[in-house]
Amino acid sequence: MSRLMSRLIDIVLKAQSMLLINMGELTYQALSTSTTAYLEGLTVQDQVREMSDKLLLMADEVEDRSFELISRFQPVASDLRTIKSYMKIGYDFSRYGRYALDIACINEQIHGLKTCRMNIKDSVEKMSETVLQMVKISVDALRTHDVELARTIAKLECEVDEMYLNHLKLLDEENDTTKCTVSSALTARYLERIADHAVYVCESIIYIVTGEKTRMR
């Protein structure tokens, strides 16, 4: 019976993993859509809101499945570690979606990037490219449970932090329009927060595979 139960919990955990991978792919789509629209001055708020709302529902499903796993299968310590980490990853992915929506809303309401200097635009674009790379790493590391890939995200997170501080310095150098300052500063902040959550996802993956509680930021 114990072997049967073990096989059953493995099957359900695999389904949980696939749900999270689907979430991760949707978060990449949401952020890519949002940042591209922001840089090009396009309106995608409704489209990104739909994706963000779907991510919230999927995060709730991850949580519900986790409680079901605990109540039905009496998981051992390593299983509990995975279940706990999957719940956290679901939350982190949902935060990606909310920040992507925030960027879309800023673009819709302020349209500030149109009034910015070229170096401000370049700063936001470079930061968004690096953050998208981090999101991809977090999803790919989850898909393969690749610890070494997960660890590579720490260097990129340091780069994003530096980009964020440099962006604020750029805004302080000259008198940009209020719209430009508010819009680009908020967007840079949202990107910096997404980068943080990408690190949290990779820390959770390392914990699942090794049992090691790692802090990479």
PDB file of C-alpha atoms in Angstrom:
ATOM      1  CA  MET A   1       0.000   0.000   0.000  1.00  0.00           C
ATOM      2  CA  SER A   2       2.789   2.446   0.886  1.00  0.00           C
ATOM      3  CA  ARG A   3       4.413   1.939  -2.518  1.00  0.00           C
ATOM      4  CA  LEU A   4       1.083   2.545  -4.257  1.00  0.00           C
ATOM      5  CA  MET A   5       0.526   5.715  -2.258  1.00  0.00           C
ATOM      6  CA  SER A   6       4.041   6.871  -3.089  1.00  0.00           C
ATOM      7  CA  ARG A   7       3.412   6.349  -6.785  1.00  0.00           C
ATOM      8  CA  LEU A   8       0.107   8.183  -6.530  1.00  0.00           C
ATOM      9  CA  ILE A   9       1.633  11.198  -4.813  1.00  0.00           C
ATOM     10  CA  ASP A  10       4.392  11.280  -7.425  1.00  0.00           C
ATOM     11  CA  ILE A  11       1.766  11.421 -10.152  1.00  0.00           C
ATOM     12  CA  VAL A  12      -0.065  14.286  -8.450  1.00  0.00           C
ATOM     13  CA  LEU A  13       3.177  16.159  -7.765  1.00  0.00           C
ATOM     14  CA  LYS A  14       4.050  15.811 -11.445  1.00  0.00           C
ATOM     15  CA  ALA A  15       0.688  17.339 -12.348  1.00  0.00           C
ATOM     16  CA  GLN A  16       1.376  20.149  -9.879  1.00  0.00           C
ATOM     17  CA  SER A  17       4.743  20.734 -11.532  1.00  0.00           C
ATOM     18  CA  MET A  18       3.136  20.919 -14.979  1.00  0.00           C
ATOM     19  CA  LEU A  19       0.591  23.439 -13.722  1.00  0.00           C
ATOM     20  CA  LEU A  20       3.429  25.615 -12.433  1.00  0.00           C
ATOM     21  CA  ILE A  21       5.342  25.318 -15.702  1.00  0.00           C
ATOM     22  CA  ASN A  22       2.219  26.475 -17.533  1.00  0.00           C
ATOM     23  CA  MET A  23       2.017  29.382 -15.098  1.00  0.00           C
ATOM     24  CA  GLY A  24       5.642  30.230 -15.768  1.00  0.00           C
ATOM     25  CA  GLU A  25       5.129  30.270 -19.516  1.00  0.00           C
ATOM     26  CA  LEU A  26       2.113  32.533 -19.088  1.00  0.00           C
ATOM     27  CA  THR A  27       4.084  34.907 -16.840  1.00  0.00           C
ATOM     28  CA  TYR A  28       6.755  35.236 -19.531  1.00  0.00           C
ATOM     29  CA  GLN A  29       4.073  36.004 -22.105  1.00  0.00           C
ATOM     30  CA  ALA A  30       2.435  38.581 -19.825  1.00  0.00           C
ATOM     31  CA  LEU A  31       5.679  40.373 -19.049  1.00  0.00           C
ATOM     32  CA  SER A  32       6.919  40.281 -22.632  1.00  0.00           C
ATOM     33  CA  THR A  33       3.603  41.702 -23.855  1.00  0.00           C
ATOM     34  CA  SER A  34       3.581  44.398 -21.187  1.00  0.00           C
ATOM     35  CA  THR A  35       7.175  45.582 -21.570  1.00  0.00           C
ATOM     36  CA  THR A  36       7.079  45.558 -25.371  1.00  0.00           C
ATOM     37  CA  ALA A  37       3.900  47.630 -25.321  1.00  0.00           C
ATOM     38  CA  TYR A  38       5.429  50.041 -22.804  1.00  0.00           C
ATOM     39  CA  LEU A  39       8.515  50.585 -24.949  1.00  0.00           C
ATOM     40  CA  GLU A  40       6.466  51.003 -28.141  1.00  0.00           C
ATOM     41  CA  GLY A  41       3.613  53.031 -26.629  1.00  0.00           C
ATOM     42  CA  LEU A  42       0.948  50.410 -27.320  1.00  0.00           C
ATOM     43  CA  THR A  43      -2.206  49.683 -25.306  1.00  0.00           C
ATOM     44  CA  VAL A  44      -2.396  46.145 -23.893  1.00  0.00           C
ATOM     45  CA  GLN A  45      -3.895  46.693 -20.442  1.00  0.00           C
ATOM     46  CA  ASP A  46      -6.974  44.528 -21.013  1.00  0.00           C
ATOM     47  CA  GLN A  47      -4.914  41.720 -22.549  1.00  0.00           C
ATOM     48  CA  VAL A  48      -2.380  41.705 -19.704  1.00  0.00           C
ATOM     49  CA  ARG A  49      -5.139  41.970 -17.089  1.00  0.00           C
ATOM     50  CA  GLU A  50      -6.715  38.809 -18.486  1.00  0.00           C
ATOM     51  CA  MET A  51      -3.406  36.968 -18.203  1.00  0.00           C
ATOM     52  CA  SER A  52      -2.757  38.329 -14.713  1.00  0.00           C
ATOM     53  CA  ASP A  53      -6.202  37.279 -13.495  1.00  0.00           C
ATOM     54  CA  LYS A  54      -5.668  33.804 -14.944  1.00  0.00           C
ATOM     55  CA  LEU A  55      -2.362  33.558 -13.085  1.00  0.00           C
ATOM     56  CA  LEU A  56      -4.100  34.396  -9.815  1.00  0.00           C
ATOM     57  CA  LEU A  57      -6.633  31.630 -10.420  1.00  0.00           C
ATOM     58  CA  MET A  58      -3.845  29.193 -11.234  1.00  0.00           C
ATOM     59  CA  ALA A  59      -2.002  30.155  -8.041  1.00  0.00           C
ATOM     60  CA  ASP A  60      -5.181  29.402  -6.076  1.00  0.00           C
ATOM     61  CA  GLU A  61      -5.365  26.031  -7.824  1.00  0.00           C
ATOM     62  CA  VAL A  62      -1.763  25.271  -6.819  1.00  0.00           C
ATOM     63  CA  GLU A  63      -2.641  26.075  -3.215  1.00  0.00           C
ATOM     64  CA  ASP A  64      -5.811  23.962  -3.261  1.00  0.00           C
ATOM     65  CA  ARG A  65      -3.965  21.001  -4.763  1.00  0.00           C
ATOM     66  CA  SER A  66      -1.250  21.358  -2.145  1.00  0.00           C
ATOM     67  CA  PHE A  67      -3.710  21.060   0.714  1.00  0.00           C
ATOM     68  CA  GLU A  68      -5.304  18.084  -1.026  1.00  0.00           C
ATOM     69  CA  LEU A  69      -1.915  16.402  -1.327  1.00  0.00           C
ATOM     70  CA  ILE A  70      -1.250  16.857   2.377  1.00  0.00           C
ATOM     71  CA  SER A  71      -4.670  15.622   3.466  1.00  0.00           C
ATOM     72  CA  ARG A  72      -4.846  12.617   1.125  1.00  0.00           C
ATOM     73  CA  PHE A  73      -1.339  11.207   1.006  1.00  0.00           C
ATOM     74  CA  GLN A  74       0.359  11.994   4.330  1.00  0.00           C
ATOM     75  CA  PRO A  75       3.556  13.052   2.528  1.00  0.00           C
ATOM     76  CA  VAL A  76       7.019  12.401   3.934  1.00  0.00           C
ATOM     77  CA  ALA A  77       9.477  15.228   4.644  1.00  0.00           C
ATOM     78  CA  SER A  78      10.908  15.455   1.124  1.00  0.00           C
ATOM     79  CA  ASP A  79       7.406  15.555  -0.359  1.00  0.00           C
ATOM     80  CA  LEU A  80       6.383  18.271   2.072  1.00  0.00           C
ATOM     81  CA  ARG A  81       9.426  20.264   1.016  1.00  0.00           C
ATOM     82  CA  THR A  82       8.302  20.048  -2.588  1.00  0.00           C
ATOM     83  CA  ILE A  83       4.676  20.879  -1.793  1.00  0.00           C
ATOM     84  CA  LYS A  84       5.683  23.913   0.262  1.00  0.00           C
ATOM     85  CA  SER A  85       8.045  25.124  -2.459  1.00  0.00           C
ATOM     86  CA  TYR A  86       5.458  24.666  -5.203  1.00  0.00           C
ATOM     87  CA  MET A  87       2.995  26.821  -3.252  1.00  0.00           C
ATOM     88  CA  LYS A  88       5.619  29.542  -2.931  1.00  0.00           C
ATOM     89  CA  ILE A  89       6.524  29.358  -6.615  1.00  0.00           C
ATOM     90  CA  GLY A  90       2.840  29.689  -7.509  1.00  0.00           C
ATOM     91  CA  TYR A  91       2.681  32.872  -5.449  1.00  0.00           C
ATOM     92  CA  ASP A  92       5.858  34.244  -7.036  1.00  0.00           C
ATOM     93  CA  PHE A  93       4.547  33.578 -10.537  1.00  0.00           C
ATOM     94  CA  SER A  94       1.302  35.368  -9.692  1.00  0.00           C
ATOM     95  CA  ARG A  95       3.365  38.379  -8.579  1.00  0.00           C
ATOM     96  CA  TYR A  96       5.099  38.413 -11.974  1.00  0.00           C
ATOM     97  CA  GLY A  97       1.655  38.781 -13.501  1.00  0.00           C
ATOM     98  CA  ARG A  98       0.543  41.591 -11.201  1.00  0.00           C
ATOM     99  CA  TYR A  99       3.698  43.598 -11.878  1.00  0.00           C
ATOM    100  CA  ALA A 100       3.272  43.040 -15.613  1.00  0.00           C
ATOM    101  CA  LEU A 101      -0.232  44.456 -15.241  1.00  0.00           C
ATOM    102  CA  ASP A 102       1.110  47.420 -13.266  1.00  0.00           C
ATOM    103  CA  ILE A 103       3.470  48.236 -16.137  1.00  0.00           C
ATOM    104  CA  ALA A 104       0.602  48.004 -18.637  1.00  0.00           C
ATOM    105  CA  CYS A 105      -1.531  50.290 -16.465  1.00  0.00           C
ATOM    106  CA  ILE A 106       1.264  52.872 -16.157  1.00  0.00           C
ATOM    107  CA  ASN A 107       1.586  52.893 -19.930  1.00  0.00           C
ATOM    108  CA  GLU A 108      -2.169  53.272 -20.348  1.00  0.00           C
ATOM    109  CA  GLN A 109      -2.575  56.079 -17.815  1.00  0.00           C
ATOM    110  CA  ILE A 110       0.594  58.168 -18.144  1.00  0.00           C
ATOM    111  CA  HIS A 111       2.207  57.434 -21.534  1.00  0.00           C
ATOM    112  CA  GLY A 112       5.344  58.873 -20.029  1.00  0.00           C
ATOM    113  CA  LEU A 113       8.028  57.145 -22.077  1.00  0.00           C
ATOM    114  CA  LYS A 114       7.153  59.216 -25.159  1.00  0.00           C
ATOM    115  CA  THR A 115       8.512  62.313 -23.416  1.00  0.00           C
ATOM    116  CA  CYS A 116      11.716  60.683 -22.151  1.00  0.00           C
ATOM    117  CA  ARG A 117      15.261  61.162 -23.388  1.00  0.00           C
ATOM    118  CA  MET A 118      16.689  58.317 -25.462  1.00  0.00           C
ATOM    119  CA  ASN A 119      19.039  57.204 -22.679  1.00  0.00           C
ATOM    120  CA  ILE A 120      16.043  56.811 -20.348  1.00  0.00           C
ATOM    121  CA  LYS A 121      14.292  54.649 -22.933  1.00  0.00           C
ATOM    122  CA  ASP A 122      17.451  52.611 -23.462  1.00  0.00           C
ATOM    123  CA  SER A 123      17.793  52.115 -19.702  1.00  0.00           C
ATOM    124  CA  VAL A 124      14.263  50.709 -19.370  1.00  0.00           C
ATOM    125  CA  GLU A 125      14.696  48.515 -22.439  1.00  0.00           C
ATOM    126  CA  LYS A 126      17.969  47.010 -21.224  1.00  0.00           C
ATOM    127  CA  MET A 127      16.505  46.353 -17.796  1.00  0.00           C
ATOM    128  CA  SER A 128      13.388  44.708 -19.244  1.00  0.00           C
ATOM    129  CA  GLU A 129      15.513  42.427 -21.448  1.00  0.00           C
ATOM    130  CA  THR A 130      17.547  41.237 -18.468  1.00  0.00           C
ATOM    131  CA  VAL A 131      14.461  40.681 -16.333  1.00  0.00           C
ATOM    132  CA  LEU A 132      12.814  38.661 -19.111  1.00  0.00           C
ATOM    133  CA  GLN A 133      15.977  36.553 -19.253  1.00  0.00           C
ATOM    134  CA  MET A 134      15.655  35.961 -15.499  1.00  0.00           C
ATOM    135  CA  VAL A 135      12.012  34.947 -15.834  1.00  0.00           C
ATOM    136  CA  LYS A 136      12.976  32.466 -18.562  1.00  0.00           C
ATOM    137  CA  ILE A 137      15.730  31.015 -16.376  1.00  0.00           C
ATOM    138  CA  SER A 138      13.323  30.561 -13.469  1.00  0.00           C
ATOM    139  CA  VAL A 139      10.802  28.734 -15.675  1.00  0.00           C
ATOM    140  CA  ASP A 140      13.430  26.579 -17.381  1.00  0.00           C
ATOM    141  CA  ALA A 141      15.054  25.689 -14.051  1.00  0.00           C
ATOM    142  CA  LEU A 142      11.652  24.632 -12.725  1.00  0.00           C
ATOM    143  CA  ARG A 143      10.962  22.531 -15.812  1.00  0.00           C
ATOM    144  CA  THR A 144      14.238  20.608 -15.482  1.00  0.00           C
ATOM    145  CA  HIS A 145      14.931  21.015 -11.729  1.00  0.00           C
ATOM    146  CA  ASP A 146      18.357  22.249 -12.834  1.00  0.00           C
ATOM    147  CA  VAL A 147      20.158  23.550  -9.745  1.00  0.00           C
ATOM    148  CA  GLU A 148      23.152  24.934 -11.640  1.00  0.00           C
ATOM    149  CA  LEU A 149      20.883  26.892 -13.969  1.00  0.00           C
ATOM    150  CA  ALA A 150      18.956  28.210 -10.978  1.00  0.00           C
ATOM    151  CA  ARG A 151      22.162  29.479  -9.396  1.00  0.00           C
ATOM    152  CA  THR A 152      23.077  31.528 -12.495  1.00  0.00           C
ATOM    153  CA  ILE A 153      20.253  33.908 -11.712  1.00  0.00           C
ATOM    154  CA  ALA A 154      22.143  35.536  -8.818  1.00  0.00           C
ATOM    155  CA  LYS A 155      24.540  37.375 -11.143  1.00  0.00           C
ATOM    156  CA  LEU A 156      21.698  38.720 -13.267  1.00  0.00           C
ATOM    157  CA  GLU A 157      19.842  39.916 -10.175  1.00  0.00           C
ATOM    158  CA  CYS A 158      22.899  41.955  -9.151  1.00  0.00           C
ATOM    159  CA  GLU A 159      22.977  43.444 -12.657  1.00  0.00           C
ATOM    160  CA  VAL A 160      19.309  44.417 -12.424  1.00  0.00           C
ATOM    161  CA  ASP A 161      19.858  46.083  -9.042  1.00  0.00           C
ATOM    162  CA  GLU A 162      22.705  48.098 -10.548  1.00  0.00           C
ATOM    163  CA  MET A 163      20.576  49.021 -13.576  1.00  0.00           C
ATOM    164  CA  TYR A 164      17.798  50.200 -11.282  1.00  0.00           C
ATOM    165  CA  LEU A 165      20.091  52.461  -9.273  1.00  0.00           C
ATOM    166  CA  ASN A 166      21.692  53.802 -12.439  1.00  0.00           C
ATOM    167  CA  HIS A 167      18.248  54.529 -13.858  1.00  0.00           C
ATOM    168  CA  LEU A 168      17.355  56.612 -10.817  1.00  0.00           C
ATOM    169  CA  LYS A 169      20.639  58.496 -11.203  1.00  0.00           C
ATOM    170  CA  LEU A 170      19.788  59.224 -14.838  1.00  0.00           C
ATOM    171  CA  LEU A 171      16.482  60.732 -13.767  1.00  0.00           C
ATOM    172  CA  ASP A 172      18.308  62.896 -11.259  1.00  0.00           C
ATOM    173  CA  GLU A 173      20.799  64.257 -13.798  1.00  0.00           C
ATOM    174  CA  GLU A 174      18.406  66.377 -15.846  1.00  0.00           C
ATOM    175  CA  ASN A 175      14.944  67.843 -15.518  1.00  0.00           C
ATOM    176  CA  ASP A 176      12.790  65.300 -17.315  1.00  0.00           C
ATOM    177  CA  THR A 177       9.055  65.751 -17.605  1.00  0.00           C
ATOM    178  CA  THR A 178       7.030  64.642 -14.615  1.00  0.00           C
ATOM    179  CA  LYS A 179       5.361  61.991 -16.758  1.00  0.00           C
ATOM    180  CA  CYS A 180       8.698  60.587 -17.831  1.00  0.00           C
ATOM    181  CA  THR A 181      10.096  60.545 -14.299  1.00  0.00           C
ATOM    182  CA  VAL A 182       7.059  58.927 -12.691  1.00  0.00           C
ATOM    183  CA  SER A 183       6.399  56.445 -15.493  1.00  0.00           C
ATOM    184  CA  SER A 184       9.957  55.191 -15.972  1.00  0.00           C
ATOM    185  CA  ALA A 185      10.785  55.144 -12.248  1.00  0.00           C
ATOM    186  CA  LEU A 186       7.719  53.057 -11.441  1.00  0.00           C
ATOM    187  CA  THR A 187       8.329  50.698 -14.354  1.00  0.00           C
ATOM    188  CA  ALA A 188      11.965  50.227 -13.343  1.00  0.00           C
ATOM    189  CA  ARG A 189      10.807  49.492  -9.803  1.00  0.00           C
ATOM    190  CA  TYR A 190       8.300  46.888 -10.995  1.00  0.00           C
ATOM    191  CA  LEU A 191      11.004  45.234 -13.103  1.00  0.00           C
ATOM    192  CA  GLU A 192      13.339  45.175 -10.113  1.00  0.00           C
ATOM    193  CA  ARG A 193      10.654  43.470  -8.031  1.00  0.00           C
ATOM    194  CA  ILE A 194      10.033  40.848 -10.736  1.00  0.00           C
ATOM    195  CA  ALA A 195      13.770  40.126 -10.696  1.00  0.00           C
ATOM    196  CA  ASP A 196      13.552  39.561  -6.939  1.00  0.00           C
ATOM    197  CA  HIS A 197      10.719  37.072  -7.369  1.00  0.00           C
ATOM    198  CA  ALA A 198      12.665  35.251 -10.093  1.00  0.00           C
ATOM    199  CA  VAL A 199      15.437  34.760  -7.544  1.00  0.00           C
ATOM    200  CA  TYR A 200      12.917  33.480  -4.993  1.00  0.00           C
ATOM    201  CA  VAL A 201      11.682  30.908  -7.529  1.00  0.00           C
ATOM    202  CA  CYS A 202      15.226  29.688  -8.147  1.00  0.00           C
ATOM    203  CA  GLU A 203      15.887  29.496  -4.403  1.00  0.00           C
ATOM    204  CA  SER A 204      12.788  27.305  -4.081  1.00  0.00           C
ATOM    205  CA  ILE A 205      14.004  25.026  -6.874  1.00  0.00           C
ATOM    206  CA  ILE A 206      17.365  24.577  -5.144  1.00  0.00           C
ATOM    207  CA  TYR A 207      15.515  23.761  -1.920  1.00  0.00           C
ATOM    208  CA  ILE A 208      13.337  21.152  -3.665  1.00  0.00           C
ATOM    209  CA  VAL A 209      16.299  19.359  -5.196  1.00  0.00           C
ATOM    210  CA  THR A 210      18.935  19.636  -2.454  1.00  0.00           C
ATOM    211  CA  GLY A 211      17.100  20.526   0.756  1.00  0.00           C
ATOM    212  CA  GLU A 212      19.431  23.533   0.978  1.00  0.00           C
ATOM    213  CA  LYS A 213      17.901  26.842   2.017  1.00  0.00           C
ATOM    214  CA  THR A 214      19.785  29.297  -0.164  1.00  0.00           C
ATOM    215  CA  ARG A 215      19.686  33.100  -0.163  1.00  0.00           C
ATOM    216  CA  MET A 216      21.016  34.533  -3.409  1.00  0.00           C
ATOM    217  CA  ARG A 217      20.269  38.201  -2.919  1.00  0.00           C
TER     218      ARG A 217
END
